CSV table of C-alpha atoms in Angstrom, one decimal:
chain,number,residue,atom,x,y,z
Q,1,LEU,CA,53.3,-189.9,-305.1
Q,2,ASP,CA,51.7,-192.2,-308.2
Q,3,THR,CA,52.1,-195.8,-309.1
Q,4,GLY,CA,56.1,-195.6,-308.1
Q,5,ALA,CA,59.1,-195.8,-310.8
Q,6,ASP,CA,61.4,-198.2,-312.7
Q,7,PHE,CA,64.7,-197.2,-310.2
Q,8,THR,CA,66.3,-198.6,-312.7
Q,9,HIS,CA,65.3,-196.4,-316.1
Q,10,PRO,CA,68.3,-194.3,-317.5
Q,11,ASP,CA,66.4,-191.0,-316.7
Q,12,LEU,CA,65.8,-192.2,-312.9
Q,13,VAL,CA,68.7,-193.5,-312.4
Q,14,GLY,CA,70.7,-191.8,-309.3
Q,15,ARG,CA,67.9,-189.2,-308.9
Q,16,VAL,CA,65.7,-190.7,-306.3
Q,17,VAL,CA,66.9,-189.5,-302.5
Q,18,GLU,CA,64.3,-191.5,-301.3
Q,19,LYS,CA,61.5,-194.1,-301.5
Q,20,ALA,CA,58.0,-195.8,-300.1
Q,21,ASP,CA,55.2,-197.9,-300.6
Q,22,PHE,CA,52.2,-196.9,-299.5
Q,23,THR,CA,50.1,-199.7,-301.2
Q,24,VAL,CA,47.7,-202.4,-299.5
Q,25,ASP,CA,50.4,-205.1,-300.5
Q,26,GLY,CA,53.4,-202.7,-299.5
Q,27,GLY,CA,56.5,-203.9,-301.1
Q,28,ASP,CA,59.0,-201.9,-302.9
Q,29,ALA,CA,57.6,-198.7,-305.0
Q,30,VAL,CA,58.3,-200.2,-308.3
Q,31,ASP,CA,56.2,-199.3,-310.6
Q,32,HIS,CA,55.3,-202.3,-312.8
Q,33,ASN,CA,52.7,-200.0,-314.1
Q,34,GLY,CA,54.4,-197.7,-315.6
Q,35,HIS,CA,53.0,-193.9,-314.8
Q,36,GLY,CA,54.9,-193.1,-312.2
Q,37,THR,CA,57.7,-193.7,-314.5
Q,38,HIS,CA,56.7,-191.3,-317.3
Q,39,THR,CA,55.6,-188.8,-314.4
Q,40,ALA,CA,58.8,-188.9,-312.7
Q,41,SER,CA,61.1,-188.8,-316.0
Q,42,THR,CA,58.3,-185.9,-317.1
Q,43,ILE,CA,59.5,-183.8,-314.3
Q,44,ALA,CA,63.3,-184.6,-313.3
Q,45,GLY,CA,64.6,-186.7,-315.9
Q,46,THR,CA,67.9,-186.5,-316.8
Q,47,GLY,CA,67.4,-187.5,-320.9
Q,48,ALA,CA,69.6,-190.6,-321.2
Q,49,ALA,CA,67.2,-192.3,-322.2
Q,50,ALA,CA,67.0,-189.9,-325.6
Q,51,HIS,CA,71.0,-188.8,-325.3
Q,52,GLY,CA,69.3,-185.5,-323.9
Q,53,GLN,CA,67.0,-185.1,-326.1
Q,54,ARG,CA,63.7,-185.5,-323.9
Q,55,ARG,CA,65.0,-183.5,-320.0
Q,56,GLY,CA,61.8,-183.6,-317.7
Q,57,VAL,CA,60.9,-179.8,-316.9
Q,58,ALA,CA,63.5,-179.6,-313.7
Q,59,PRO,CA,66.4,-182.3,-314.4
Q,60,ASP,CA,68.4,-180.8,-311.7
Q,61,ALA,CA,65.6,-182.2,-308.7
Q,62,GLN,CA,66.2,-184.9,-306.7
Q,63,LEU,CA,62.9,-187.3,-306.2
Q,64,VAL,CA,61.3,-189.2,-303.5
Q,65,ILE,CA,59.3,-191.4,-304.9
Q,66,GLY,CA,55.9,-192.7,-303.2
Q,67,LYS,CA,53.8,-196.0,-304.3
Q,68,VAL,CA,50.8,-194.8,-303.2
Q,69,LEU,CA,48.7,-196.4,-306.7
Q,70,ASP,CA,48.8,-200.6,-307.4
Q,71,ASP,CA,50.0,-202.2,-310.5
Q,72,ASN,CA,46.4,-201.1,-312.2
Q,73,GLY,CA,46.6,-198.0,-310.8
Q,74,PHE,CA,44.3,-198.2,-307.9
Q,75,GLY,CA,44.6,-196.6,-304.3
Q,76,ASP,CA,42.7,-196.3,-301.3
Q,77,ASP,CA,42.5,-193.2,-300.1
Q,78,SER,CA,43.8,-193.8,-296.7
Q,79,GLN,CA,47.5,-195.2,-298.2
Q,80,ILE,CA,47.1,-191.6,-300.5
Q,81,ILE,CA,46.3,-189.7,-297.3
Q,82,ARG,CA,49.5,-191.6,-294.9
Q,83,ALA,CA,51.4,-191.0,-298.3
Q,84,VAL,CA,50.3,-187.2,-298.6
Q,85,GLU,CA,52.1,-186.5,-294.6
Q,86,TRP,CA,55.0,-188.5,-295.5
Q,87,ALA,CA,55.8,-186.7,-299.1
Q,88,ALA,CA,54.8,-182.9,-297.5
Q,89,GLN,CA,57.4,-183.6,-294.6
Q,90,ARG,CA,60.5,-184.6,-297.7
Q,91,ALA,CA,59.8,-182.2,-300.9
Q,92,ASP,CA,59.0,-178.6,-301.7
Q,93,VAL,CA,56.9,-180.0,-304.5
Q,94,VAL,CA,54.6,-183.0,-304.6
Q,95,ASN,CA,53.2,-184.1,-307.9
Q,96,MET,CA,49.9,-186.2,-308.0
Q,97,SER,CA,49.2,-187.3,-311.5
Q,98,LEU,CA,45.5,-188.8,-310.1
Q,99,GLY,CA,41.9,-188.4,-309.0
Q,100,GLY,CA,38.8,-189.6,-308.1
Q,101,GLU,CA,35.6,-190.3,-310.4
Q,102,TYR,CA,33.0,-187.3,-309.5
Q,103,PRO,CA,33.8,-184.2,-308.9
Q,104,ASP,CA,34.4,-182.6,-305.6
Q,105,ASP,CA,34.1,-179.0,-303.4
Q,106,GLY,CA,36.9,-180.0,-302.4
Q,107,SER,CA,35.7,-180.8,-298.8
Q,108,ASP,CA,36.6,-184.8,-299.7
Q,109,PRO,CA,39.1,-186.2,-297.1
Q,110,LEU,CA,42.0,-186.2,-299.5
Q,111,ALA,CA,41.2,-182.3,-300.1
Q,112,LEU,CA,41.5,-181.6,-296.7
Q,113,ALA,CA,44.3,-184.3,-296.9
Q,114,VAL,CA,46.5,-182.1,-299.0
Q,115,ASP,CA,45.4,-178.8,-297.5
Q,116,ALA,CA,46.4,-179.9,-293.7
Q,117,ALA,CA,49.4,-181.0,-295.1
Q,118,THR,CA,50.0,-177.3,-297.5
Q,119,ARG,CA,49.5,-175.9,-293.8
Q,120,ALA,CA,52.2,-177.5,-291.7
Q,121,HIS,CA,55.0,-178.1,-294.4
Q,122,GLY,CA,54.6,-175.5,-296.6
Q,123,ALA,CA,54.8,-178.2,-299.4
Q,124,LEU,CA,52.9,-176.9,-302.8
Q,125,PHE,CA,51.1,-180.0,-304.3
Q,126,VAL,CA,50.4,-180.3,-307.7
Q,127,ILE,CA,47.6,-182.2,-308.9
Q,128,SER,CA,45.7,-183.7,-311.6
Q,129,ALA,CA,42.3,-181.7,-312.4
Q,130,GLY,CA,41.1,-185.8,-312.8
Q,131,ASN,CA,40.1,-187.2,-316.3
Q,132,SER,CA,36.8,-188.0,-316.4
Q,133,GLY,CA,36.0,-184.7,-318.9
Q,134,GLY,CA,33.6,-183.5,-316.0
Q,135,GLY,CA,34.1,-181.2,-312.6
Q,136,ILE,CA,37.7,-180.6,-310.9
Q,137,SER,CA,38.1,-184.1,-308.8
Q,138,ALA,CA,39.9,-185.0,-305.0
Q,139,PRO,CA,42.6,-184.0,-304.3
Q,140,GLY,CA,43.1,-181.6,-307.2
Q,141,SER,CA,39.9,-180.0,-305.9
Q,142,ALA,CA,42.2,-178.6,-302.1
Q,143,THR,CA,42.5,-175.0,-301.9
Q,144,THR,CA,45.9,-174.9,-302.0
Q,145,ALA,CA,46.7,-177.1,-304.3
Q,146,LEU,CA,48.7,-176.0,-308.2
Q,147,THR,CA,45.7,-177.9,-310.3
Q,148,VAL,CA,46.4,-178.5,-313.4
Q,149,GLY,CA,44.7,-180.3,-316.8
Q,150,ALA,CA,45.5,-182.2,-319.7
Q,151,VAL,CA,46.5,-180.9,-323.2
Q,152,ASP,CA,46.4,-182.5,-326.6
Q,153,ARG,CA,49.4,-182.5,-328.9
Q,154,ASP,CA,48.3,-179.0,-330.0
Q,155,GLY,CA,48.4,-177.5,-326.4
Q,156,ALA,CA,44.9,-177.2,-326.4
Q,157,LEU,CA,42.8,-179.2,-323.4
Q,158,ALA,CA,42.1,-182.4,-324.0
Q,159,ASP,CA,37.7,-183.8,-324.6
Q,160,PHE,CA,39.3,-186.3,-321.2
Q,161,SER,CA,40.2,-183.5,-318.8
Q,162,SER,CA,38.3,-182.2,-315.9
Q,163,ARG,CA,38.1,-179.0,-315.4
Q,164,GLY,CA,36.8,-176.0,-313.1
Q,165,PRO,CA,35.7,-174.8,-311.6
Q,166,LEU,CA,34.5,-176.5,-308.0
Q,167,VAL,CA,31.3,-177.8,-307.3
């Protein structure tokens, strides 16, 4: 669940089995931002664009793409919550490389939606801790989420990465 995907990208051709656009404007789920394509390729890219050298961590996985962020990287909580419910019914693992600006204790509606979807469908949500450099934001604050921070080129925690504990 991100900014969509470039379905013509060599690493993603034939990998996407379903797609939906949850943004306010609605449309075709095509990524005009680049972040969703980057994330999808990191997960399940075949490596075709780099002659097999840069495959994703799960190169045999099939993708279900939900566009929840617009071309500027912004989205409404309500559209993200609808997409969480949709994705949990279709995927075993759901990646969300997105987050709010403020630290959360897990009671934010986005975090609660992730917890409810996990309980209902058993999906594992892998979610960014956030990019504020502060505490973990929603939806990464969900109790059931596998929340991840960002690292730099040397594998150290990136300065901008949010980190625990929850507020």
